[in-house]
XYZ file of C-alpha atoms in Angstrom:
168
model
C -0.258 0.134 0.425
C 1.730 3.173 -1.021
C 1.565 4.953 2.097
C 0.159 8.919 2.188
C 1.391 12.253 0.360
C 2.255 14.843 2.158
C 1.276 17.943 0.709
C 2.348 21.544 0.994
C 0.046 23.976 -0.246
C 2.388 27.232 -2.268
C -0.088 29.044 -3.758
C -4.385 29.635 -4.157
C -6.443 29.957 -7.779
C -7.878 33.181 -7.173
C -9.765 33.979 -10.999
C -10.563 32.334 -13.676
C -8.670 34.026 -16.675
C -10.658 34.426 -20.513
C -12.415 31.833 -21.377
C -9.803 29.091 -22.429
C -9.374 27.199 -19.043
C -6.730 29.653 -16.695
C -6.592 30.190 -13.705
C -4.295 33.683 -11.839
C -2.627 31.613 -9.146
C -1.867 34.248 -6.045
C 1.876 32.450 -5.039
C 2.061 31.802 -1.710
C 6.157 30.696 -1.584
C 9.238 32.493 -1.372
C 9.910 30.942 -4.604
C 7.627 32.393 -7.092
C 9.651 32.000 -10.210
C 9.177 27.649 -8.865
C 6.067 28.342 -11.217
C 7.736 28.786 -14.640
C 9.495 25.654 -13.905
C 6.881 23.883 -12.683
C 5.293 20.080 -14.631
C 2.242 19.145 -12.763
C 1.170 20.330 -9.260
C -1.921 18.738 -6.768
C -5.552 19.923 -6.371
C -7.467 18.061 -3.981
C -4.429 15.345 -3.497
C -4.828 14.379 -8.048
C -2.327 15.785 -10.363
C -2.486 18.461 -13.210
C 0.015 18.831 -15.560
C 1.281 22.564 -16.236
C 0.373 23.402 -20.008
C 1.740 26.657 -19.842
C 2.434 29.888 -16.979
C 3.615 33.274 -16.510
C 4.192 35.794 -14.645
C 0.849 38.953 -14.991
C 1.156 41.602 -12.506
C 1.518 39.852 -9.131
C -0.218 36.677 -9.741
C 0.544 34.122 -12.170
C -1.666 32.588 -15.132
C -0.920 28.699 -15.259
C -3.639 26.868 -17.564
C -3.569 23.008 -16.200
C -4.338 19.701 -19.109
C -8.036 18.697 -19.594
C -9.058 22.493 -17.800
C -10.435 23.871 -21.543
C -12.731 26.253 -21.262
C -13.869 29.155 -18.584
C -16.477 25.992 -16.768
C -13.103 24.311 -16.085
C -11.381 26.689 -15.023
C -14.295 28.612 -12.194
C -14.773 24.730 -11.002
C -10.806 25.028 -9.127
C -12.212 29.122 -8.447
C -10.438 29.434 -4.074
C -8.567 25.748 -4.120
C -4.651 25.670 -3.067
C -1.913 24.529 -5.571
C 0.409 21.739 -3.665
C 3.636 19.855 -3.681
C 4.761 16.720 -2.806
C 8.118 16.976 0.604
C 9.978 16.326 -2.420
C 9.242 18.945 -4.502
C 9.737 21.862 -2.188
C 12.917 24.593 -2.390
C 16.023 23.685 -0.920
C 16.786 26.660 1.151
C 19.644 27.741 2.082
C 21.383 27.089 5.826
C 19.525 29.023 7.904
C 16.379 29.124 6.315
C 12.476 26.883 7.336
C 9.614 26.367 5.528
C 6.459 28.095 7.829
C 5.764 24.667 7.848
C 8.476 23.711 10.284
C 7.257 27.345 12.050
C 4.255 27.275 13.239
C 3.067 25.393 15.721
C 7.078 24.656 17.458
C 7.719 25.789 20.843
C 9.576 29.763 22.111
C 11.741 29.343 25.244
C 13.923 31.897 26.521
C 17.272 31.187 27.306
C 16.915 30.734 30.896
C 14.538 27.156 29.590
C 11.379 29.491 30.377
C 8.492 28.556 28.022
C 7.339 32.071 26.565
C 4.685 29.629 24.207
C 4.217 28.535 20.941
C 4.185 30.543 17.347
C 1.037 30.640 15.424
C 2.195 32.588 13.280
C 3.942 34.619 10.614
C 3.623 37.440 9.827
C 5.828 39.355 6.833
C 7.041 42.366 7.188
C 9.249 43.449 3.988
C 12.034 43.127 6.324
C 12.388 40.697 8.065
C 9.296 37.898 9.540
C 7.890 38.304 13.078
C 7.469 36.238 14.764
C 3.582 35.943 16.634
C 3.845 33.569 19.920
C 0.826 32.826 21.931
C 1.174 32.302 25.588
C -0.691 29.391 27.701
C -3.420 32.131 28.779
C -3.997 33.715 25.304
C -1.144 36.434 25.767
C 0.747 37.231 22.479
C 5.016 38.688 21.749
C 5.623 40.030 18.526
C 9.813 38.284 18.023
C 10.948 39.807 15.201
C 13.074 36.603 13.304
C 15.983 38.072 13.575
C 19.626 36.562 14.885
C 20.187 38.387 17.715
C 16.452 37.351 19.385
C 16.208 33.744 17.004
C 19.328 32.042 18.921
C 18.459 28.662 17.387
C 15.570 26.613 15.470
C 15.659 23.091 16.343
C 12.631 21.646 13.968
C 13.717 17.959 15.085
C 12.690 19.090 18.774
C 9.930 21.502 17.540
C 11.730 23.913 19.615
C 12.679 27.397 19.218
C 15.317 29.284 22.787
C 15.268 32.540 22.310
C 16.552 35.978 23.205
C 13.972 38.125 23.833
C 14.253 42.128 24.146
C 14.236 43.228 27.273
C 11.175 45.335 26.602
C 8.884 42.538 26.616
C 7.328 41.524 29.780
C 8.789 37.552 31.007
């Protein structure tokens, strides 16, 4: 029996485009250029072969083999485009995927648990980790080396040195 595939979202279909089955995709990846090189993608666990893709303003226009009219494209509206773990883009040393960080336990240098990473805010200059404590209180931590001292993806544990203005 084949093992269940693990899928990772890299974009979402936001609208049909034209009458030939093309769709507009909002990329949800740090590597949007990947859309131009991909041969196939998964939608709802089903593989779709890609006929062509190109950038248009802030979206990707994509055509799937077998989706040949606007009705076919509309059936895919709001669906997520996914890839398997093997198809994820390789990261540089020290980089992590969002799915690895969300849910991670966060501790200060003294070993006190501060909470769990519940969200990642993209600010432009650097990401900000939203850490939610057991009492629901949120702490915002800049994802920079001065603050984030260690990330252990195997243990799902992050060690941080929060700025002094954050009350422990």
